[in-house]
């Protein structure tokens, strides 16, 4: 069976077309520096609501993923098995449960941190369990009957601002013929996040503490993918959301949330619906955009940023501009001075560190589709070429002058689906405190019990992590823009991962003890043995490259001996 257009892939910068799913997953980043996207976004079948409405999360994932993966590449039986192994590890039977925060204002929270395979407690588990199993599936198939140097090995590299690292490590630890290297900015992830990564001692797991910002780490990763020599010798693969499989896996929970709402009493087909997404690298909200383009009826996707607001500024002005956010007039001062310093790159350290990103990599994917859809050319190949050229021009301008602006037609198109709000640190703290004091509905719209620590002592107070608080604060603003619409805010992590922010918001509250928030998985984590290598500012990409070559050689040598 020939692959459909939605099962074939191209580069956003025009240098590669007609690629299969396996190839784009294993490559991660295109040779021209672009990101892979499907040549066409598939449309939902006419009867999708009745056909999929009672599906489990696994069944829904299969239906959606099958639209993007040809059975000639992964037979249906194998894909179902990969999905079952990926989501069978989650605490919640429904994988991503939906709960009601405010019945009157129709505000819901989609909990995305229920994986029980290791203490990760972050939304990225949903995609990275799937990606880890994909890597394993392709390697097993390629290495059947092969021995020694004949075997295909992958060197997986990724940059993390906190949650990708631990989720990737737990998805890849111990997997055969695969080494994983995670780069994180020294001192700029939470203590729990760092402990989650560095206490995993599997031989194939390597943590690198990099002096600099997340953007520095991400630039090193992209530089390595542009290095033809190490790509050839070490078969680099991406674990960040630049890998298309990450985006693909996250589409499912938007549909799952929609069907959860349909099963509730006050939501019917045709009801206005907005998803509010805490946004850093633009991958999570982009998955929601793909869902809307497939046909999911969503009135708006609301982007929630912290003070690193390059996306918010784009939606307000049409200019995508890197500039320092350490504006003296900023309203982001908090009692924790360590969270106020602006990095020389312009990235500001905030209470929501996983969103402390200056350049959102996945934004490039949206730009390609907006350019393609607004082209005046007639044929698909002409429009495809023009879109790739336009994206390349945008990114070249960003490299040379730290900014680019889009034509009015592209900005108008972007505003049709998206809305944006910037949330300061003081607003983040006040949101955590406000919801802590807000009584929850007596009958939660919940498909399973929330994770221990979010509902303090079983209720009635819900505790948000700072990233989710950014989303909820933006949702409250969005309610003013479209009163009566149902709002689903994405809960991206467990509050115990961000002790400083939660304790700053609630430490003075009567009866609050942070120990009550802590899941059993986190207890004693900071005392465990760690393994991590430091990369100084001057070492940069060359230092990371040297470590990768050394550690992979050591791994292979240990297996041979």
Coordinates of C-alpha atoms in Angstrom, one line a residue:
X1 CA 0.0 0.0 0.0
X2 CA 1.5 3.3 -1.1
X3 CA 2.0 6.0 1.5
X4 CA -0.4 8.9 1.4
X5 CA 0.8 12.5 1.2
X6 CA 0.3 12.8 5.0
X7 CA 2.7 9.8 5.5
X8 CA 5.5 11.4 3.4
X9 CA 7.7 14.2 4.8
X10 CA 9.6 17.3 3.7
X11 CA 12.0 19.8 5.2
X12 CA 10.8 23.2 6.1
X13 CA 13.7 24.8 4.4
X14 CA 13.2 23.1 1.0
X15 CA 16.2 20.7 0.9
X16 CA 14.4 17.4 1.2
X17 CA 11.1 15.9 0.0
X18 CA 9.3 12.6 -0.2
X19 CA 10.8 11.0 3.0
X20 CA 9.4 8.2 5.0
X21 CA 8.4 8.2 8.6
X22 CA 11.3 6.0 9.8
X23 CA 13.8 8.2 8.1
X24 CA 12.6 11.4 9.6
X25 CA 12.3 9.9 13.1
X26 CA 15.9 8.6 13.0
X27 CA 17.3 11.8 11.4
X28 CA 15.4 14.2 13.6
X29 CA 16.8 17.3 11.8
X30 CA 17.1 17.7 8.1
X31 CA 20.5 18.1 6.5
X32 CA 19.6 21.7 5.4
X33 CA 18.9 22.5 9.1
X34 CA 15.1 22.4 8.6
X35 CA 12.5 20.5 10.5
X36 CA 10.4 17.6 9.1
X37 CA 6.7 18.1 8.5
X38 CA 4.1 16.0 6.6
X39 CA 3.6 17.0 3.0
X40 CA -0.1 17.2 3.7
X41 CA -2.2 17.4 6.9
X42 CA -4.7 14.6 6.9
X43 CA -8.4 15.3 7.4
X44 CA -10.7 13.5 9.9
X45 CA -13.1 10.9 8.5
X46 CA -16.7 12.2 8.2
X47 CA -17.9 10.0 11.1
X48 CA -15.0 10.6 13.4
X49 CA -17.1 11.7 16.4
X50 CA -19.3 8.6 16.4
X51 CA -16.4 6.3 15.4
X52 CA -13.8 7.5 18.0
X53 CA -16.0 8.9 20.7
X54 CA -15.8 5.9 23.1
X55 CA -12.2 5.0 22.3
X56 CA -9.6 4.5 24.9
X57 CA -6.5 6.7 24.8
X58 CA -4.6 3.8 23.1
X59 CA -7.3 3.3 20.5
X60 CA -7.5 7.0 19.7
X61 CA -3.7 7.2 19.4
X62 CA -3.7 4.4 16.9
X63 CA -6.4 6.1 14.7
X64 CA -4.6 9.4 14.7
X65 CA -1.0 8.1 14.3
X66 CA -2.1 5.8 11.5
X67 CA -3.0 8.8 9.4
X68 CA 0.7 9.9 9.6
X69 CA 2.5 6.5 9.5
X70 CA 2.2 4.1 6.5
X71 CA 1.4 0.5 7.4
X72 CA 4.1 -0.3 4.9
X73 CA 6.6 1.2 7.4
X74 CA 5.0 0.1 10.6
X75 CA 2.3 -2.6 10.3
X76 CA -0.9 -1.9 12.2
X77 CA -0.3 -4.8 14.7
X78 CA 3.2 -3.4 15.5
X79 CA 2.0 0.1 15.8
X80 CA -0.7 -1.0 18.3
X81 CA 2.0 -2.8 20.3
X82 CA 4.3 0.2 20.4
X83 CA 1.4 2.4 21.6
X84 CA 0.4 -0.2 24.3
X85 CA 3.9 -0.3 25.6
X86 CA 4.2 3.5 25.6
X87 CA 1.0 4.2 27.5
X88 CA 0.7 1.1 29.6
X89 CA 3.0 2.7 32.2
X90 CA 0.8 5.6 33.1
X91 CA -0.8 6.0 36.6
X92 CA -4.1 7.2 35.2
X93 CA -6.1 4.6 33.3
X94 CA -7.1 7.3 30.8
X95 CA -3.4 8.5 30.5
X96 CA -4.3 12.2 30.4
X97 CA -7.3 12.8 32.8
X98 CA -9.4 16.0 32.6
X99 CA -10.6 17.6 35.8
X100 CA -12.9 20.6 36.4
X101 CA -11.3 23.6 38.1
X102 CA -14.3 26.0 37.8
X103 CA -17.7 24.8 36.8
X104 CA -19.3 28.2 36.5
X105 CA -16.6 29.5 34.2
X106 CA -16.2 26.2 32.4
X107 CA -12.4 26.0 33.1
X108 CA -10.8 22.5 33.0
X109 CA -7.3 21.2 33.5
X110 CA -5.8 18.5 31.4
X111 CA -3.3 16.6 33.6
X112 CA -0.4 15.4 31.4
X113 CA 2.1 14.1 34.1
X114 CA 0.8 10.6 35.0
X115 CA 3.6 8.3 33.8
X116 CA 4.7 5.9 36.5
X117 CA 7.8 4.6 34.7
X118 CA 10.3 6.5 36.7
X119 CA 9.9 9.8 38.6
X120 CA 9.4 12.2 35.7
X121 CA 6.0 13.7 36.3
X122 CA 5.9 15.9 33.2
X123 CA 3.9 16.1 30.0
X124 CA 6.8 15.1 27.9
X125 CA 6.5 11.5 29.1
X126 CA 3.5 11.2 26.7
X127 CA 5.7 11.8 23.6
X128 CA 9.0 10.4 24.9
X129 CA 7.8 7.0 25.9
X130 CA 6.5 6.7 22.4
X131 CA 9.7 8.0 20.8
X132 CA 11.8 5.7 22.9
X133 CA 9.8 2.7 21.8
X134 CA 10.0 3.8 18.1
X135 CA 13.8 4.0 18.3
X136 CA 13.9 0.5 19.8
X137 CA 11.5 -0.9 17.2
X138 CA 13.5 0.5 14.3
X139 CA 16.9 -0.6 15.7
X140 CA 15.6 -4.2 16.4
X141 CA 14.4 -4.4 12.9
X142 CA 17.6 -3.0 11.3
X143 CA 19.8 -5.2 13.5
X144 CA 18.1 -8.5 13.0
X145 CA 20.8 -11.2 12.3
X146 CA 23.6 -8.6 12.6
X147 CA 26.6 -8.8 15.0
X148 CA 29.4 -6.5 16.2
X149 CA 30.2 -3.6 14.0
X150 CA 27.5 -4.5 11.5
X151 CA 24.9 -3.5 14.0
X152 CA 23.2 -0.1 13.6
X153 CA 23.7 2.1 16.6
X154 CA 22.0 5.4 17.4
X155 CA 23.5 8.3 19.4
X156 CA 20.5 10.3 20.7
X157 CA 21.2 13.9 21.7
X158 CA 18.9 16.5 23.2
X159 CA 18.9 19.8 25.0
X160 CA 16.6 20.3 28.0
X161 CA 15.3 23.3 30.0
X162 CA 14.2 20.7 32.6
X163 CA 11.6 18.2 31.7
X164 CA 12.7 16.8 28.3
X165 CA 15.9 15.5 29.8
X166 CA 14.3 13.2 32.5
X167 CA 11.5 12.1 30.2
X168 CA 14.0 11.2 27.5
X169 CA 16.3 9.4 29.9
X170 CA 13.5 7.3 31.3
X171 CA 12.2 6.5 27.8
X172 CA 15.7 5.4 26.6
X173 CA 17.6 4.1 29.5
X174 CA 18.9 0.6 29.1
X175 CA 17.8 0.3 25.4
X176 CA 20.2 -1.8 23.3
X177 CA 22.4 -0.2 20.6
X178 CA 21.5 3.3 21.7
X179 CA 23.4 6.0 23.7
X180 CA 21.6 9.2 25.0
X181 CA 23.3 12.5 25.7
X182 CA 21.3 15.2 27.5
X183 CA 22.6 18.8 27.6
X184 CA 21.1 21.1 30.3
X185 CA 22.0 24.7 31.3
X186 CA 24.0 24.6 34.6
X187 CA 22.1 26.0 37.5
X188 CA 19.0 26.8 35.4
X189 CA 16.9 23.7 36.0
X190 CA 15.2 22.9 39.3
X191 CA 17.0 20.7 41.8
X192 CA 14.4 18.0 41.4
X193 CA 14.7 18.1 37.6
X194 CA 18.5 17.8 37.8
X195 CA 18.3 14.9 40.3
X196 CA 15.9 13.1 38.1
X197 CA 18.4 13.2 35.2
X198 CA 21.7 12.7 36.9
X199 CA 20.8 9.9 39.3
X200 CA 20.0 7.5 36.4
X201 CA 23.3 5.5 36.2
X202 CA 22.5 3.2 33.2
X203 CA 25.6 2.9 31.0
X204 CA 23.9 4.3 28.0
X205 CA 22.8 7.5 29.7
X206 CA 25.0 10.6 29.8
X207 CA 24.2 14.0 31.3
X208 CA 26.1 17.1 30.4
X209 CA 25.9 20.3 32.5
X210 CA 26.6 23.2 30.1
X211 CA 27.6 26.6 31.2
X212 CA 25.1 28.9 29.5
X213 CA 21.4 29.0 28.7
X214 CA 19.0 26.5 27.2
X215 CA 19.3 28.3 23.8
X216 CA 23.1 27.6 24.0
X217 CA 22.4 23.9 24.6
X218 CA 19.9 23.9 21.8
X219 CA 22.4 25.6 19.4
X220 CA 25.1 23.0 20.3
X221 CA 22.6 20.2 19.4
X222 CA 21.7 21.8 16.1
X223 CA 25.4 22.4 15.4
X224 CA 26.1 18.7 15.9
X225 CA 23.3 17.8 13.5
X226 CA 25.0 20.1 10.9
X227 CA 28.3 18.3 11.4
X228 CA 28.4 15.7 8.6
X229 CA 31.3 13.8 10.0
X230 CA 29.8 13.0 13.4
X231 CA 26.4 12.3 11.8
X232 CA 28.1 9.7 9.6
X233 CA 30.2 8.1 12.3
X234 CA 27.7 8.2 15.2
X235 CA 24.2 8.2 13.5
X236 CA 22.8 11.1 15.5
X237 CA 19.1 11.1 16.4
X238 CA 17.1 13.9 18.0
X239 CA 15.0 13.6 21.2
X240 CA 13.9 17.2 21.4
X241 CA 10.6 18.3 19.9
X242 CA 12.5 19.1 16.7
X243 CA 11.9 15.3 16.2
X244 CA 8.5 15.1 14.4
X245 CA 7.4 12.0 16.4
X246 CA 7.3 14.2 19.5
X247 CA 4.7 16.5 18.0
X248 CA 2.8 13.6 16.5
X249 CA 2.4 11.8 19.8
X250 CA 1.0 14.9 21.5
X251 CA -1.8 15.4 19.0
X252 CA -3.8 12.6 20.7
X253 CA -4.4 14.2 24.0
X254 CA -6.2 17.2 22.4
X255 CA -8.7 14.8 20.8
X256 CA -8.9 12.8 24.1
X257 CA -9.8 16.0 26.0
X258 CA -12.5 16.8 23.5
X259 CA -14.1 13.5 23.9
X260 CA -13.9 13.7 27.7
X261 CA -15.8 17.0 27.5
X262 CA -18.4 15.4 25.2
X263 CA -19.1 12.8 27.8
X264 CA -19.8 15.6 30.4
X265 CA -23.2 17.1 31.0
X266 CA -22.6 20.7 29.9
X267 CA -20.6 20.3 26.7
X268 CA -22.2 19.4 23.3
X269 CA -21.0 19.3 19.8
X270 CA -20.7 22.9 18.6
X271 CA -19.7 24.3 22.0
X272 CA -16.9 26.9 21.9
X273 CA -13.6 25.4 23.0
X274 CA -10.2 27.0 23.7
X275 CA -7.0 25.2 24.7
X276 CA -4.6 27.2 26.8
X277 CA -1.0 26.0 26.5
X278 CA 2.1 27.1 28.6
X279 CA 4.6 27.6 25.8
X280 CA 8.4 27.6 25.4
X281 CA 9.7 25.7 22.4
X282 CA 6.2 25.8 20.7
X283 CA 5.9 22.0 20.4
X284 CA 3.0 21.3 22.6
X285 CA 0.7 24.1 21.2
X286 CA 1.8 23.1 17.7
X287 CA 0.4 19.6 18.3
X288 CA -2.9 21.3 19.1
X289 CA -2.6 23.3 15.8
X290 CA -2.2 20.1 13.9
X291 CA -5.3 18.7 15.6
X292 CA -7.3 21.8 14.6
X293 CA -6.1 21.6 11.0
X294 CA -7.2 17.9 10.9
X295 CA -10.7 19.1 11.9
X296 CA -10.9 19.2 15.7
X297 CA -13.4 22.1 16.4
X298 CA -11.4 24.6 18.5
X299 CA -12.2 28.3 18.5
X300 CA -8.7 29.4 19.7
X301 CA -5.3 28.0 20.8
X302 CA -4.1 30.3 23.5
X303 CA -0.3 30.7 23.9
X304 CA 0.8 31.4 27.5
X305 CA 4.3 32.7 27.8
X306 CA 6.4 33.9 30.7
X307 CA 8.7 36.9 30.6
X308 CA 10.6 35.3 27.7
X309 CA 7.9 36.5 25.4
X310 CA 9.2 36.4 21.9
X311 CA 6.0 34.5 20.8
X312 CA 3.7 36.9 22.5
X313 CA 5.4 39.9 20.9
X314 CA 5.2 38.1 17.5
X315 CA 1.4 37.7 17.8
X316 CA 1.0 41.3 18.8
X317 CA 3.4 42.9 16.2
X318 CA 4.2 40.4 13.5
X319 CA 7.9 40.7 14.3
X320 CA 9.9 37.8 15.7
X321 CA 12.7 39.6 17.5
X322 CA 15.4 38.4 19.9
X323 CA 16.2 41.1 22.4
X324 CA 17.0 41.2 26.1
X325 CA 14.0 41.0 28.4
X326 CA 15.7 42.6 31.3
X327 CA 13.6 45.8 30.9
X328 CA 13.8 47.9 34.1
X329 CA 10.1 48.6 33.7
X330 CA 9.3 44.9 33.8
X331 CA 6.8 43.8 36.5
X332 CA 8.6 40.6 37.1
X333 CA 10.4 41.3 40.4
X334 CA 10.0 38.6 43.0
X335 CA 11.7 38.0 46.4
X336 CA 13.9 35.4 44.8
X337 CA 16.6 37.5 43.1
X338 CA 18.1 34.4 41.5
X339 CA 15.0 34.3 39.3
X340 CA 15.3 37.8 38.0
X341 CA 18.7 37.9 36.4
X342 CA 18.8 38.2 32.6
X343 CA 21.3 35.9 30.9
X344 CA 23.6 37.8 28.5
X345 CA 21.8 36.0 25.6
X346 CA 18.6 37.8 26.6
X347 CA 16.9 34.9 28.3
X348 CA 15.4 35.8 31.6
X349 CA 15.4 33.3 34.5
X350 CA 11.9 33.0 35.8
X351 CA 9.9 30.8 38.2
X352 CA 8.8 28.7 35.2
X353 CA 12.3 27.6 33.9
X354 CA 11.2 25.1 31.4
X355 CA 9.8 28.0 29.4
X356 CA 12.9 30.1 29.7
X357 CA 13.6 29.9 25.9
X358 CA 14.5 32.7 23.6
X359 CA 14.0 31.0 20.2
X360 CA 11.1 28.6 19.8
X361 CA 12.4 25.9 17.4
X362 CA 9.0 24.5 16.4
X363 CA 7.7 27.9 15.3
X364 CA 9.5 27.2 12.0
X365 CA 7.0 24.4 11.3
X366 CA 4.0 26.8 11.6
X367 CA 5.7 29.4 9.5
X368 CA 6.1 26.9 6.6
X369 CA 2.4 26.1 6.6
X370 CA 1.4 29.7 6.9
X371 CA 3.7 30.6 4.0
X372 CA 2.4 27.7 1.9
X373 CA -1.3 28.5 2.6
X374 CA -0.8 32.2 1.7
X375 CA 1.2 31.6 -1.5
X376 CA -0.3 33.0 -4.7
X377 CA 1.4 30.3 -6.9
X378 CA -0.7 27.7 -8.5
X379 CA 1.0 24.3 -8.3
X380 CA 1.8 22.3 -5.1
X381 CA 5.5 22.1 -6.1
X382 CA 5.8 25.8 -6.7
X383 CA 4.1 26.7 -3.4
X384 CA 6.2 24.1 -1.6
X385 CA 9.4 25.6 -3.0
X386 CA 8.3 29.2 -2.2
X387 CA 7.4 28.3 1.4
X388 CA 10.8 26.6 2.0
X389 CA 12.6 29.6 0.5
X390 CA 10.5 32.1 2.6
X391 CA 11.2 30.1 5.9
X392 CA 14.9 30.0 5.0
X393 CA 14.9 33.8 4.5
X394 CA 13.2 34.3 7.8
X395 CA 15.7 32.1 9.7
X396 CA 18.7 33.7 7.9
X397 CA 17.5 37.1 9.0
X398 CA 17.1 35.9 12.6
X399 CA 20.7 34.6 12.5
X400 CA 22.1 37.8 11.0
X401 CA 20.0 40.5 12.6
X402 CA 18.2 38.7 15.5
X403 CA 14.8 39.5 14.0
X404 CA 12.5 39.0 11.1
X405 CA 9.0 40.3 10.3
X406 CA 6.3 38.4 8.3
X407 CA 3.9 39.8 5.7
X408 CA 0.5 41.1 7.0
X409 CA -1.3 38.1 5.4
X410 CA 0.8 35.6 7.3
X411 CA 0.2 37.5 10.6
X412 CA -3.5 37.6 9.9
X413 CA -3.6 33.9 9.3
X414 CA -1.6 33.2 12.5
X415 CA -4.1 35.2 14.5
X416 CA -7.1 33.3 13.2
X417 CA -6.2 30.2 15.2
X418 CA -3.9 31.6 18.0
X419 CA -4.2 34.2 20.7
X420 CA -1.3 35.0 23.1
X421 CA -0.8 36.2 26.7
X422 CA 2.4 37.0 28.7
X423 CA 2.3 36.2 32.4
X424 CA 4.8 37.7 34.9
X425 CA 6.3 35.9 37.9
X426 CA 4.1 37.8 40.4
X427 CA 1.1 36.8 38.4
X428 CA 2.3 33.2 38.4
X429 CA 2.6 33.3 42.2
X430 CA -0.8 34.9 42.7
X431 CA -2.4 32.3 40.4
X432 CA -0.9 29.4 42.5
X433 CA -2.2 31.1 45.7
X434 CA -5.6 32.0 44.2
X435 CA -6.3 28.4 43.1
X436 CA -5.0 27.0 46.4
X437 CA -7.7 29.0 48.2
X438 CA -10.4 28.2 45.6
X439 CA -12.7 25.4 46.5
X440 CA -12.9 22.7 43.8
X441 CA -16.3 21.5 42.4
X442 CA -17.9 18.7 44.4
X443 CA -18.2 16.6 41.3
X444 CA -14.9 16.7 39.4
X445 CA -15.0 15.9 35.7
X446 CA -12.2 13.4 36.2
X447 CA -11.5 10.1 34.6
X448 CA -9.1 9.0 37.4
X449 CA -7.7 10.2 40.7
X450 CA -5.2 13.1 40.4
X451 CA -1.6 12.4 41.3
X452 CA -0.8 12.7 45.0
X453 CA 0.4 16.2 45.8
X454 CA -1.8 18.2 43.4
X455 CA -4.9 17.8 45.6
X456 CA -3.6 18.6 49.1
X457 CA -4.7 16.0 51.6
X458 CA -7.2 14.8 49.0
X459 CA -8.7 18.3 48.5
X460 CA -10.3 20.8 48.3
X461 CA -7.2 22.8 47.4
X462 CA -5.4 22.2 44.0
X463 CA -1.7 23.0 43.8
X464 CA -0.3 24.2 40.4
X465 CA 3.2 24.0 39.3
X466 CA 4.5 27.4 38.0
X467 CA 4.3 26.5 34.3
X468 CA 0.7 25.3 34.6
X469 CA 0.0 28.5 36.6
X470 CA 1.2 30.5 33.7
X471 CA -1.4 28.6 31.6
X472 CA -4.2 29.1 34.1
X473 CA -3.5 32.8 34.4
X474 CA -3.7 33.1 30.6
X475 CA -7.0 31.1 30.7
X476 CA -8.5 33.6 33.1
X477 CA -7.7 36.4 30.7
X478 CA -9.0 34.4 27.8
X479 CA -12.3 33.9 29.6
X480 CA -12.7 37.7 29.2
X481 CA -12.1 37.5 25.5
X482 CA -14.7 34.7 24.8
X483 CA -17.1 34.4 27.8
X484 CA -19.0 31.2 27.8
X485 CA -16.4 29.2 25.9
X486 CA -15.0 26.1 27.5
X487 CA -11.3 26.5 28.4
X488 CA -8.9 23.6 28.8
X489 CA -5.6 24.5 30.3
X490 CA -2.8 22.0 29.9
X491 CA -1.1 20.9 33.2
X492 CA 2.4 20.2 32.2
X493 CA 4.2 19.1 35.4
X494 CA 3.7 18.1 39.0
X495 CA 4.2 21.0 41.5
X496 CA 6.8 19.1 43.5
X497 CA 9.3 19.5 40.7
X498 CA 9.4 23.2 41.4
X499 CA 9.7 23.6 45.2
X500 CA 11.1 27.1 45.1
X501 CA 8.1 28.6 43.2
X502 CA 5.5 26.6 45.1
X503 CA 7.0 27.4 48.5
X504 CA 7.3 31.1 47.6
X505 CA 3.6 31.2 46.7
X506 CA 2.3 29.0 49.6
X507 CA 5.0 28.8 52.2
X508 CA 3.3 31.3 54.5
X509 CA -0.2 29.8 54.1
X510 CA -1.6 28.2 57.3
X511 CA -1.5 24.4 57.2
X512 CA 0.7 24.3 54.1
X513 CA 3.7 22.0 54.2
X514 CA 5.7 21.3 51.1
X515 CA 6.3 17.7 52.3
X516 CA 2.6 17.1 51.7
X517 CA 3.1 17.9 48.0
X518 CA 6.0 15.5 47.5
X519 CA 5.2 12.2 45.8
X520 CA 6.9 9.1 47.2
X521 CA 9.0 8.9 44.0
X522 CA 10.8 12.1 44.9
X523 CA 11.7 11.3 48.5
X524 CA 15.4 10.7 48.9
X525 CA 16.1 11.5 45.2
X526 CA 18.6 14.2 46.0
X527 CA 20.7 11.8 48.1
X528 CA 21.2 9.3 45.4
X529 CA 24.5 8.8 43.5
X530 CA 24.9 11.0 40.5
X531 CA 26.8 11.0 37.2
X532 CA 27.3 14.1 35.2
X533 CA 30.0 15.8 33.1
X534 CA 30.6 19.6 33.0
X535 CA 31.0 21.5 29.8
X536 CA 32.6 25.0 30.2
X537 CA 31.6 28.0 28.1
X538 CA 34.8 27.9 26.1
X539 CA 34.5 24.2 25.3
X540 CA 31.1 24.7 23.6
X541 CA 30.2 22.3 20.8
X542 CA 33.8 21.0 20.4
X543 CA 33.8 19.9 24.1
X544 CA 30.4 18.2 23.7
X545 CA 31.5 16.5 20.5
X546 CA 34.6 15.1 22.2
X547 CA 32.6 13.8 25.2
X548 CA 30.2 12.0 22.8
X549 CA 33.0 10.3 20.9
X550 CA 34.7 9.3 24.2
X551 CA 31.6 7.9 25.9
X552 CA 30.3 6.0 22.9
X553 CA 33.7 4.4 22.4
X554 CA 33.7 3.4 26.0
X555 CA 30.2 1.9 25.8
X556 CA 31.1 -0.1 22.7
X557 CA 34.4 -1.2 24.1
X558 CA 32.7 -2.5 27.3
X559 CA 30.3 -4.5 25.3
X560 CA 33.0 -6.0 23.1
X561 CA 35.2 -6.9 26.1

